[in-house]
Amino acid sequence: MRTEQPKVIHLKDYQAPEYLIDETHLTFELYEDRTLVHAQLVMRRNPERPAGKLPPLELHGQQLELLSIALNDRTLSLGDYQLSEDCLTLQPDSDSFVIDSSVVIHPESNTALEGLYKSGSMFCTQCEAEGFRKITYYLDRPDVMSKFTTTVSAEQKAYPVLLSNGNPIASGSEDNGRHWTTWEDPFKKPAYLFALVAGDLWCVEDSFTTMSGREVALRIYVEPENIDKCQHAMDSLKKSMKWDEEAYGREYDLDIFMIVAVNDFNMGAMENKGLNIFNSSAVLARAETATDAAHQRVEAIVAHEYFHNWSGNRVTCRDWFQLSLKEGFTVFRDAQFSADMNSPTVKRIEDVAYLRTHQFAEDAGPMAHSVRPESFIEISNFYTLTVYEKGAEVVRMIQTLLGKEGFRKGSDLYFERHDGQAVTVDDFVKAMEDANGADLSQFKRWYSQAGTPRLSVSEQYDEAAQTYRLTFRQSCPPTPGQPTKEPFVIPVELGLLAADGSDLPLRLQGEAQAQGTSRVLAVTEAEQSFTFVDMPERPQPSLLRGFSAPVKLDYPYSRDQLMFFMQHDSDGFNRWEAGQQLSVQVLQELIGQHQRGEALALDERLIEAMRSLLQNETLDAAMVAEMLSLPGEAYLTEISEVADVDAIHAAREFARKRIADALFEPLWHRYQANRETSRNTAYVASAEHFARRALQNIALSYLMLSEKTEVLEACLEQFEHADNMTERLTALAVLVNSPFEAERDKALQAFAEHFKDNPLVMDQWFSVQAGSPLPGGLERVQQLMQHPAFTLKNPNKVRALIGAFANQNLVNFHRADGAGYRFLADQVITLNALNPQIASRLLAPLTRWRKYDGARQALMKGELERILASGELSSDVYEVVSKSLA
Ligand code: B3K
Ligand code: ZN
């Protein structure tokens, strides 16, 4: 908790450390009521800092009870050092020295889930970003890299498994029922990658032979009841290891790679060296209990954490302002992997939809920051969509500009040049430049300027000269602390379509010949034109193919043009995008009608476009499913000037119902055929099957709007007899949102009864109800908080119920009387004391107050002010609330 005025940390103040820690020897004695931590640090002065008088040594430390501290074997007494709330200062007397310290900590009462804590009966750690200072006195900063040896001792019966980073080198038992294991990590690492686990765990084992022929033992540790849910994660791990060798030439470096699943975890997972610790929701998956989306999430997160072994661990960050160096790059890497394992177009669609809905909203809000932020109060608040998702887009643009081969040359040089170092985003870009002889200096504005650029495009066709000119104008709205922006380098991939839908050859004025039919133009100026020659007809421009830059594109497409692109664009992403833009136009028209109190009338062209998708059985089922999905309410909110929650909901529901009525026959046909296949096929977690189930389920969700008995029966059949969670949960969700009250209640009860012992499935049960837009949503959520399976102490539960309500149930959360806001603020205030990181994340919907009408703005701000006045705030919550009100 904060007792002083919070300090703002600035990138411009960065200084290399005065001291280095060559070796770190840790001993943990774990007990039920306390843990003793002994640390021996072999230290020396940093030769890169100015010589002269020895500066004081300032070790980070928080919530530690110091038992003893010694310098070169001399125990220090009170006057020899100074202690403050987060620092221990002492004066070394030589260039090289050894510090020995012993502290007591209390993992058993650590509800913040940072540092060493207990999840159920097991001990585990989370040290990124600054959690290691809650374990022992240390230089807890990523540019201090050290070789770690760790001994863990605990009671043998309760904690038969004792794990840490690296390889086990010794172990033994004591007479008193305790035992110990020593682990040695041969690679230097920053403290944020330290990990320890102790518990009664079982493991699934496998092995992987690396490209140079080394055998690596692979182990996934879980609580005994979950041992049957690890195979998918293990398969994903092996695929990731192979993929990183092939795609990036990166080989694994230790003899053992371990994953541990824990139930109480603040985020998805953590890439600790050789000992990844995962939220159980990101490891456990089997057909009966996890949806297709959950299977894909497990595959992606296992890959992401594994890829960090190079992008993050072998080459790490100099300071936390460089977070996107490892996170943006690693998200980019895991997206490439998922694209290769599944459908690249579907993966791109999902990522772009997510970015445009959530990251664009962050960019437009009070916490907007650049991919490399300039300052922060609490670094935990900067594990954001901007650092991760936009950071990945920035890396993707580098690849688009340099080409795949050039990018690989750059990544090879980066890993080779900086192996074992703590570096910056500039170092990454420099490697890309050096390997390609490229100049990315202007491009680097993507790292320093916040906000979502707008790109307006206009065209001019000259029939006589047969030329076609595209003019691009870019601008970027002001963001906190950045009133004006310089032009970005915006890679625009485009194609020009002839009237028959084919791609025309693209020759720019001044070029000797056409260069392909899809190409990348780099827009670098505020206004810039490109003229294509040899254009026998006025072409149709397919712009920003594959979403080649994270910008808001502004081009006045007519609805007929969009339908043309939906049918003909050779770029799969842009076919989907045309459908989305068509839906957006149609929905915005309905929203306007609703606001003016007119009768709603849906443009029939949308229905006809969807009809032809449904009737064409040669199309990829996953694409059809994506194209049948209307833009979500959160996205419609993001693109509104002032979001009218009720009109958005009414318009979208009206459109869904009209589509369902008009297309009942083809939907029913596709549903039945796919359900039939599901009934006759064993569950497989692969792209082809994900696609089929996605189409089946979206069809069912439309069909249920018809309220026909035969559909209800089909839905109940799917709910009761499906052999997998994807089908069962969708059936439950559509029942929950339907008017069939008796069937809904019965299904909810049966589901809860069947899965009461599986917390991850119960999370889904909570989410389905929290997301239901039917009236009375807040009261339902409040009631569910009393359910025995709910607890505020488990982050997954908080996200599943409260998070789902505030982020996905927009009509209920934004109730005009402000009760939804009041409820959320109450939860934030309670969680602030328990788990500041979760409290601060939960706050996000309230920070978006500028998007809403005056009355709602006042209510939302009122709740933010109430939080601010509620007492002692954590730095996490303080930073978000105060910046939101500024
Ligand atoms: N690096 C971790 C995130 C740690 C968050 C700390 N508050 C997971 C990941 O991005 O892989
Ligand atoms: Zn990561």
XYZ file of N, CA and C in Angstrom, residues 174-350:
531
model
N 15.968 -34.960 5.637
C 16.419 -34.730 7.005
C 15.615 -35.631 7.927
N 16.062 -35.758 9.178
C 15.390 -36.662 10.127
C 14.002 -36.165 10.503
N 13.814 -34.848 10.430
C 12.574 -34.263 10.931
C 11.430 -34.305 9.928
N 11.505 -35.136 8.908
C 10.420 -35.228 7.930
C 10.517 -34.189 6.829
N 11.595 -33.439 6.835
C 11.755 -32.445 5.772
C 12.727 -32.970 4.716
N 12.653 -32.399 3.538
C 13.623 -32.755 2.500
C 13.988 -31.491 1.709
N 14.988 -31.606 0.856
C 15.451 -30.423 0.124
C 15.979 -30.825 -1.258
N 15.960 -29.853 -2.136
C 16.541 -30.038 -3.470
C 17.282 -28.760 -3.846
N 18.420 -28.929 -4.490
C 19.165 -27.767 -4.978
C 19.110 -27.732 -6.509
N 18.789 -26.568 -7.023
C 18.716 -26.355 -8.471
C 19.775 -25.331 -8.883
N 20.341 -25.570 -10.056
C 21.353 -24.626 -10.560
C 20.975 -24.223 -11.978
N 20.911 -22.936 -12.180
C 20.607 -22.431 -13.519
C 21.899 -21.897 -14.136
N 22.414 -22.568 -15.174
C 23.705 -22.149 -15.739
C 23.648 -20.824 -16.505
N 22.431 -20.362 -16.832
C 22.331 -19.109 -17.600
C 22.120 -17.918 -16.668
N 22.847 -16.864 -16.946
C 22.622 -15.619 -16.196
C 21.209 -15.130 -16.485
N 20.534 -14.664 -15.458
C 19.196 -14.123 -15.707
C 18.872 -13.026 -14.715
N 17.954 -12.134 -15.117
C 17.455 -11.139 -14.169
C 16.519 -11.800 -13.157
N 16.342 -11.152 -12.019
C 15.549 -11.746 -10.941
C 14.093 -11.969 -11.331
N 13.594 -11.220 -12.305
C 12.168 -11.389 -12.633
C 11.885 -12.750 -13.234
N 12.936 -13.464 -13.672
C 12.755 -14.799 -14.256
C 12.964 -15.916 -13.246
N 13.172 -15.534 -11.977
C 13.333 -16.537 -10.929
C 11.986 -17.219 -10.667
N 12.024 -18.522 -10.344
C 10.787 -19.225 -9.961
C 11.072 -20.329 -8.964
N 10.087 -20.593 -8.174
C 10.135 -21.687 -7.196
C 8.730 -22.263 -7.089
N 8.671 -23.601 -6.991
C 7.381 -24.269 -6.785
C 7.595 -25.384 -5.779
N 6.660 -25.550 -4.854
C 6.699 -26.691 -3.943
C 5.269 -27.171 -3.761
N 5.066 -28.465 -3.923
C 3.695 -28.955 -3.769
C 3.588 -30.446 -3.978
N 2.355 -30.892 -3.834
C 2.061 -32.304 -4.072
C 1.549 -32.391 -5.500
N 2.474 -32.557 -6.417
C 2.122 -32.446 -7.829
C 2.444 -33.741 -8.563
N 1.638 -33.995 -9.579
C 1.951 -35.095 -10.482
C 2.457 -34.489 -11.784
N 3.156 -35.302 -12.561
C 3.584 -34.727 -13.830
C 3.428 -35.660 -15.004
N 3.183 -35.044 -16.164
C 3.162 -35.767 -17.427
C 4.526 -35.519 -18.057
N 5.150 -36.574 -18.552
C 6.517 -36.436 -19.077
C 6.590 -36.788 -20.544
N 7.488 -36.121 -21.209
C 7.743 -36.443 -22.618
C 9.167 -35.976 -22.898
N 9.575 -36.044 -24.150
C 10.904 -35.504 -24.437
C 10.928 -34.940 -25.846
N 11.932 -34.108 -26.087
C 12.075 -33.472 -27.391
C 13.540 -33.517 -27.777
N 13.804 -33.905 -29.016
C 15.190 -33.909 -29.485
C 15.404 -32.646 -30.313
N 16.353 -31.843 -29.899
C 16.552 -30.558 -30.570
C 17.268 -30.761 -31.902
N 17.346 -29.679 -32.684
C 17.921 -29.807 -34.029
C 19.382 -30.221 -33.991
N 20.066 -29.972 -32.866
C 21.456 -30.427 -32.811
C 21.545 -31.787 -32.116
N 20.390 -32.399 -31.873
C 20.401 -33.772 -31.366
C 20.410 -33.895 -29.846
N 20.186 -32.810 -29.129
C 20.146 -32.917 -27.661
C 18.750 -33.332 -27.220
N 18.727 -34.174 -26.180
C 17.467 -34.674 -25.652
C 17.022 -33.764 -24.505
N 15.815 -33.236 -24.579
C 15.301 -32.365 -23.517
C 14.114 -33.053 -22.847
N 14.155 -33.155 -21.522
C 13.019 -33.725 -20.788
C 11.942 -32.659 -20.654
N 10.699 -33.023 -20.960
C 9.577 -32.075 -20.865
C 8.632 -32.567 -19.769
N 8.285 -31.680 -18.865
C 7.388 -32.099 -17.779
C 6.321 -31.048 -17.539
N 5.085 -31.506 -17.411
C 3.991 -30.603 -17.024
C 3.478 -31.073 -15.670
N 3.613 -30.209 -14.660
C 3.196 -30.544 -13.302
C 1.824 -29.954 -13.005
N 0.949 -30.809 -12.458
C -0.401 -30.346 -12.106
C -0.852 -31.037 -10.828
N -1.950 -30.540 -10.269
C -2.524 -31.250 -9.137
C -3.098 -32.568 -9.661
N -3.050 -33.621 -8.811
C -3.368 -34.970 -9.290
C -4.663 -35.067 -10.106
N -5.699 -34.313 -9.721
C -6.990 -34.467 -10.427
C -6.940 -33.939 -11.866
N -5.864 -33.242 -12.206
C -5.792 -32.669 -13.559
C -4.838 -33.403 -14.497
N -4.358 -34.527 -14.027
C -3.332 -35.213 -14.806
C -3.850 -35.636 -16.193
N -5.173 -35.762 -16.324
C -5.744 -36.180 -17.619
C -6.021 -34.991 -18.543
N -5.540 -33.800 -18.179
C -5.860 -32.625 -19.012
C -4.598 -31.927 -19.552
N -3.511 -32.688 -19.653
C -2.221 -32.065 -20.014
C -1.753 -32.355 -21.435
N -2.390 -33.305 -22.099
C -1.833 -33.760 -23.373
C -1.790 -32.640 -24.424
N -2.832 -31.834 -24.440
C -2.872 -30.778 -25.467
C -1.738 -29.773 -25.264
N -1.489 -29.443 -24.002
C -0.391 -28.505 -23.714
C 0.950 -29.136 -24.093
N 1.100 -30.426 -23.804
C 2.355 -31.096 -24.158
C 2.546 -31.113 -25.682
N 1.492 -31.438 -26.413
C 1.597 -31.424 -27.881
C 1.958 -30.024 -28.372
N 1.332 -29.032 -27.757
C 1.592 -27.645 -28.159
C 3.053 -27.276 -27.898
N 3.570 -27.740 -26.769
C 4.957 -27.431 -26.428
C 5.913 -28.019 -27.458
N 5.671 -29.261 -27.813
C 6.580 -29.890 -28.783
C 6.499 -29.185 -30.143
N 5.285 -28.819 -30.536
C 5.138 -28.089 -31.808
C 5.875 -26.751 -31.752
N 5.790 -26.095 -30.596
C 6.444 -24.783 -30.456
C 7.954 -24.919 -30.566
N 8.489 -25.961 -29.920
C 9.947 -26.137 -29.922
C 10.446 -26.369 -31.350
N 9.686 -27.157 -32.078
C 10.075 -27.459 -33.451
C 9.933 -26.210 -34.329
N 8.820 -25.532 -34.140
C 8.550 -24.343 -34.964
C 9.624 -23.278 -34.765
N 10.064 -23.086 -33.515
C 11.053 -22.026 -33.274
C 12.401 -22.382 -33.893
N 12.673 -23.660 -33.997
C 13.909 -24.072 -34.684
C 13.793 -23.751 -36.175
N 12.628 -24.070 -36.748
C 12.475 -23.889 -38.191
C 12.292 -22.424 -38.586
N 11.450 -21.725 -37.845
C 11.109 -20.364 -38.263
C 12.159 -19.337 -37.845
N 12.836 -19.581 -36.720
C 13.800 -18.589 -36.221
C 15.193 -19.167 -35.936
N 15.364 -20.475 -36.174
C 16.670 -21.080 -35.883
C 17.002 -21.113 -34.406
N 15.995 -21.088 -33.549
C 16.228 -21.021 -32.091
C 16.061 -22.392 -31.446
N 17.085 -22.824 -30.744
C 17.081 -24.132 -30.114
C 16.953 -23.965 -28.602
N 16.327 -24.922 -27.941
C 16.222 -24.862 -26.481
C 17.581 -25.188 -25.869
N 17.826 -24.637 -24.674
C 19.194 -24.657 -24.156
C 19.430 -25.425 -22.856
N 18.398 -25.785 -22.096
C 18.618 -26.559 -20.867
C 18.265 -28.032 -21.134
N 18.547 -28.894 -20.165
C 18.219 -30.315 -20.345
C 16.780 -30.612 -19.959
N 16.128 -29.638 -19.320
C 14.772 -29.880 -18.853
C 13.931 -28.621 -19.028
N 12.676 -28.812 -19.416
C 11.737 -27.702 -19.536
C 10.472 -28.098 -18.785
N 10.097 -27.255 -17.817
C 8.949 -27.595 -16.966
C 7.869 -26.524 -17.047
N 6.634 -27.004 -16.962
C 5.470 -26.123 -16.852
C 4.724 -26.556 -15.592
N 4.306 -25.604 -14.776
C 3.494 -25.929 -13.605
C 2.181 -25.169 -13.712
N 1.070 -25.854 -13.460
C -0.255 -25.208 -13.521
C -0.689 -24.817 -12.120
N -1.038 -23.539 -11.931
C -1.550 -23.107 -10.619
C -2.913 -22.436 -10.800
N -3.755 -22.582 -9.790
C -5.136 -22.082 -9.919
C -5.258 -20.587 -9.681
N -4.399 -20.049 -8.810
C -4.517 -18.626 -8.488
C -3.365 -17.884 -9.141
N -3.664 -17.169 -10.201
C -2.589 -16.535 -10.973
C -3.132 -15.256 -11.585
N -2.356 -14.184 -11.501
C -2.870 -12.888 -11.946
C -3.037 -12.762 -13.449
N -2.195 -13.470 -14.224
C -2.407 -13.360 -15.673
C -2.381 -14.755 -16.297
N -1.983 -14.845 -17.558
C -2.045 -16.139 -18.249
C -0.930 -17.095 -17.843
N 0.301 -16.607 -17.898
C 1.427 -17.480 -17.613
C 2.703 -16.661 -17.502
N 3.788 -17.324 -17.093
C 5.046 -16.608 -16.881
C 6.224 -17.460 -17.340
N 7.127 -16.804 -18.066
C 8.200 -17.498 -18.781
C 9.462 -17.755 -17.976
N 9.388 -17.913 -16.650
C 10.571 -18.166 -15.834
C 11.502 -19.187 -16.495
N 12.785 -18.941 -16.403
C 13.743 -19.787 -17.118
C 13.604 -21.274 -16.755
N 13.253 -22.078 -17.736
C 13.166 -23.525 -17.552
C 12.010 -23.980 -16.687
N 11.291 -23.051 -16.074
C 10.199 -23.396 -15.155
C 9.055 -22.402 -15.355
N 8.335 -22.601 -16.441
C 7.193 -21.721 -16.713
C 6.084 -22.002 -15.706
N 5.517 -20.941 -15.160
C 4.368 -21.118 -14.265
C 3.140 -20.586 -14.989
N 2.112 -21.399 -15.005
C 0.916 -21.085 -15.806
C -0.326 -21.001 -14.938
N -1.187 -20.092 -15.283
C -2.569 -20.143 -14.832
C -3.126 -21.482 -15.330
N -3.806 -22.237 -14.476
C -4.283 -23.553 -14.933
C -5.181 -23.408 -16.169
N -5.839 -22.248 -16.322
C -6.705 -22.063 -17.496
C -5.901 -22.017 -18.791
N -4.603 -21.810 -18.692
C -3.778 -21.736 -19.897
C -3.000 -23.028 -20.154
N -3.252 -24.060 -19.340
C -2.605 -25.359 -19.550
C -3.626 -26.466 -19.786
N -4.628 -26.518 -18.908
C -5.507 -27.679 -18.890
C -6.512 -27.603 -20.029
N -6.600 -28.649 -20.803
C -7.582 -28.664 -21.889
C -7.853 -30.100 -22.301
N -9.097 -30.474 -22.266
C -9.521 -31.689 -22.933
C -10.948 -31.472 -23.406
N -11.358 -32.248 -24.372
C -12.616 -31.976 -25.068
C -13.791 -31.735 -24.130
N -13.913 -32.565 -23.111
C -15.109 -32.515 -22.264
C -15.195 -31.253 -21.427
N -14.055 -30.618 -21.160
C -14.077 -29.495 -20.216
C -13.587 -28.172 -20.794
N -12.980 -28.196 -21.955
C -12.442 -26.940 -22.503
C -12.955 -26.731 -23.928
N -13.321 -25.498 -24.235
C -13.836 -25.197 -25.580
C -12.708 -25.176 -26.612
N -13.108 -25.088 -27.863
C -12.118 -24.947 -28.939
C -11.279 -23.687 -28.705
N -11.954 -22.616 -28.297
C -11.229 -21.362 -28.049
C -10.202 -21.585 -26.936
N -10.582 -22.334 -25.913
C -9.643 -22.606 -24.819
C -8.473 -23.455 -25.316
N -8.755 -24.418 -26.181
C -7.662 -25.225 -26.743
C -6.690 -24.336 -27.521
N -7.243 -23.419 -28.305
C -6.371 -22.540 -29.098
C -5.595 -21.584 -28.193
N -6.235 -21.171 -27.119
C -5.558 -20.281 -26.181
C -4.396 -21.018 -25.499
N -4.620 -22.260 -25.103
C -3.545 -23.044 -24.481
C -2.376 -23.167 -25.461
N -2.686 -23.518 -26.690
C -1.612 -23.690 -27.686
C -0.813 -22.383 -27.841
N -1.539 -21.262 -27.895
C -0.876 -19.972 -28.120
C -0.048 -19.553 -26.899
N -0.566 -19.781 -25.698
C 0.171 -19.327 -24.511
C 1.370 -20.229 -24.233
N 1.199 -21.522 -24.416
C 2.357 -22.417 -24.267
C 3.460 -21.959 -25.222
N 3.076 -21.676 -26.457
C 4.050 -21.223 -27.450
C 4.672 -19.894 -27.020
N 3.829 -18.963 -26.634
C 4.313 -17.633 -26.251
C 5.377 -17.740 -25.160
N 5.062 -18.452 -24.095
C 6.025 -18.546 -22.983
C 7.286 -19.278 -23.434
N 7.110 -20.320 -24.236
C 8.291 -21.033 -24.710
C 9.173 -20.101 -25.563
N 8.536 -19.339 -26.451
C 9.315 -18.449 -27.336
C 10.091 -17.399 -26.536
N 9.560 -17.039 -25.371
C 10.286 -16.080 -24.528
C 11.683 -16.587 -24.154
N 11.890 -17.904 -24.236
C 13.218 -18.376 -23.832
C 14.309 -17.646 -24.622
N 13.996 -17.307 -25.879
C 14.933 -16.466 -26.624
C 14.533 -14.992 -26.579
N 13.285 -14.711 -26.957
C 12.878 -13.291 -26.985
C 12.369 -12.895 -25.604
N 13.317 -12.631 -24.719
C 12.959 -12.250 -23.353
C 13.975 -12.760 -22.342
N 14.358 -14.049 -22.479
C 15.255 -14.607 -21.473
C 16.723 -14.545 -21.914
N 17.039 -15.200 -23.035
C 18.426 -15.121 -23.525
C 18.765 -13.671 -23.874
N 17.839 -12.999 -24.534
C 18.005 -11.560 -24.754
C 16.875 -10.878 -23.980
N 17.225 -10.128 -22.947
C 16.192 -9.565 -22.085
C 16.118 -8.041 -22.208
N 15.289 -7.428 -21.365
C 15.068 -5.979 -21.446
C 16.030 -5.236 -20.514
N 16.501 -4.113 -20.961
C 17.384 -3.300 -20.126
C 16.612 -2.700 -18.952
N 15.408 -2.259 -19.211
C 14.554 -1.645 -18.185
C 13.119 -1.898 -18.607
N 12.166 -1.566 -17.732
C 10.780 -1.945 -18.025
C 10.117 -1.059 -19.071
N 10.741 0.051 -19.423
C 10.194 0.824 -20.537
C 10.318 0.042 -21.847
N 11.248 -0.914 -21.854
C 11.502 -1.707 -23.065
C 10.626 -2.951 -23.112
N 9.597 -3.006 -22.278
C 8.810 -4.235 -22.159
C 8.360 -4.804 -23.510
N 8.000 -3.928 -24.437
C 7.498 -4.420 -25.718
C 8.606 -5.112 -26.531
N 9.848 -4.836 -26.179
C 10.961 -5.538 -26.835
C 10.733 -7.039 -26.751
N 10.349 -7.498 -25.563
C 10.099 -8.933 -25.456
C 8.632 -9.280 -25.690
N 7.710 -8.424 -25.254
C 6.300 -8.808 -25.364
C 5.732 -8.607 -26.765
N 5.997 -7.465 -27.373
C 5.487 -7.244 -28.724
C 6.070 -8.284 -29.674
N 7.368 -8.493 -29.564
C 8.040 -9.454 -30.446
C 7.498 -10.866 -30.199
N 7.311 -11.229 -28.925
C 6.864 -12.590 -28.638
C 5.402 -12.793 -29.034
N 4.565 -11.773 -28.874
C 3.181 -11.903 -29.364
C 3.201 -12.079 -30.887
N 4.062 -11.323 -31.556
C 4.179 -11.482 -33.008
C 4.587 -12.915 -33.351
N 5.557 -13.435 -32.589
C 6.026 -14.798 -32.844
C 4.917 -15.825 -32.580
N 4.175 -15.632 -31.489
C 3.138 -16.645 -31.234
C 2.003 -16.538 -32.256
N 1.767 -15.327 -32.763
C 0.723 -15.189 -33.791
C 1.145 -15.888 -35.091
N 2.421 -15.766 -35.434
C 2.919 -16.467 -36.633
C 2.779 -17.976 -36.458
N 3.106 -18.427 -35.239
C 3.004 -19.856 -34.934
C 1.557 -20.330 -35.055
N 0.642 -19.604 -34.407
C -0.771 -20.015 -34.462
C -1.285 -19.994 -35.896
N -0.839 -19.001 -36.666
C -1.255 -18.937 -38.066
C -0.776 -20.190 -38.804
N 0.457 -20.606 -38.534
C 0.994 -21.791 -39.208
C 0.307 -23.074 -38.753
N -0.115 -23.129 -37.500
C -0.734 -24.346 -36.979
C -2.200 -24.446 -37.383
N -2.855 -23.280 -37.590
C -4.287 -23.290 -37.877
C -4.551 -22.564 -39.193
N -5.580 -21.710 -39.212
C -5.851 -20.968 -40.442
C -5.283 -19.562 -40.315
N -4.327 -19.176 -41.181
C -3.712 -17.851 -41.071
C -4.738 -16.720 -41.189
N -5.698 -16.864 -42.088
C -6.662 -15.771 -42.279
C -7.546 -15.623 -41.042
N -8.019 -16.754 -40.515
C -8.885 -16.681 -39.331
C -8.108 -16.094 -38.153
N -6.862 -16.502 -37.998
C -6.042 -15.968 -36.904
C -5.906 -14.450 -37.051
N -5.678 -13.997 -38.277
C -5.509 -12.559 -38.503
C -6.815 -11.814 -38.197
N -7.922 -12.395 -38.617
C -9.223 -11.766 -38.354
C -9.436 -11.618 -36.847
N -9.165 -12.683 -36.121
C -9.374 -12.629 -34.666
C -8.482 -11.567 -34.024
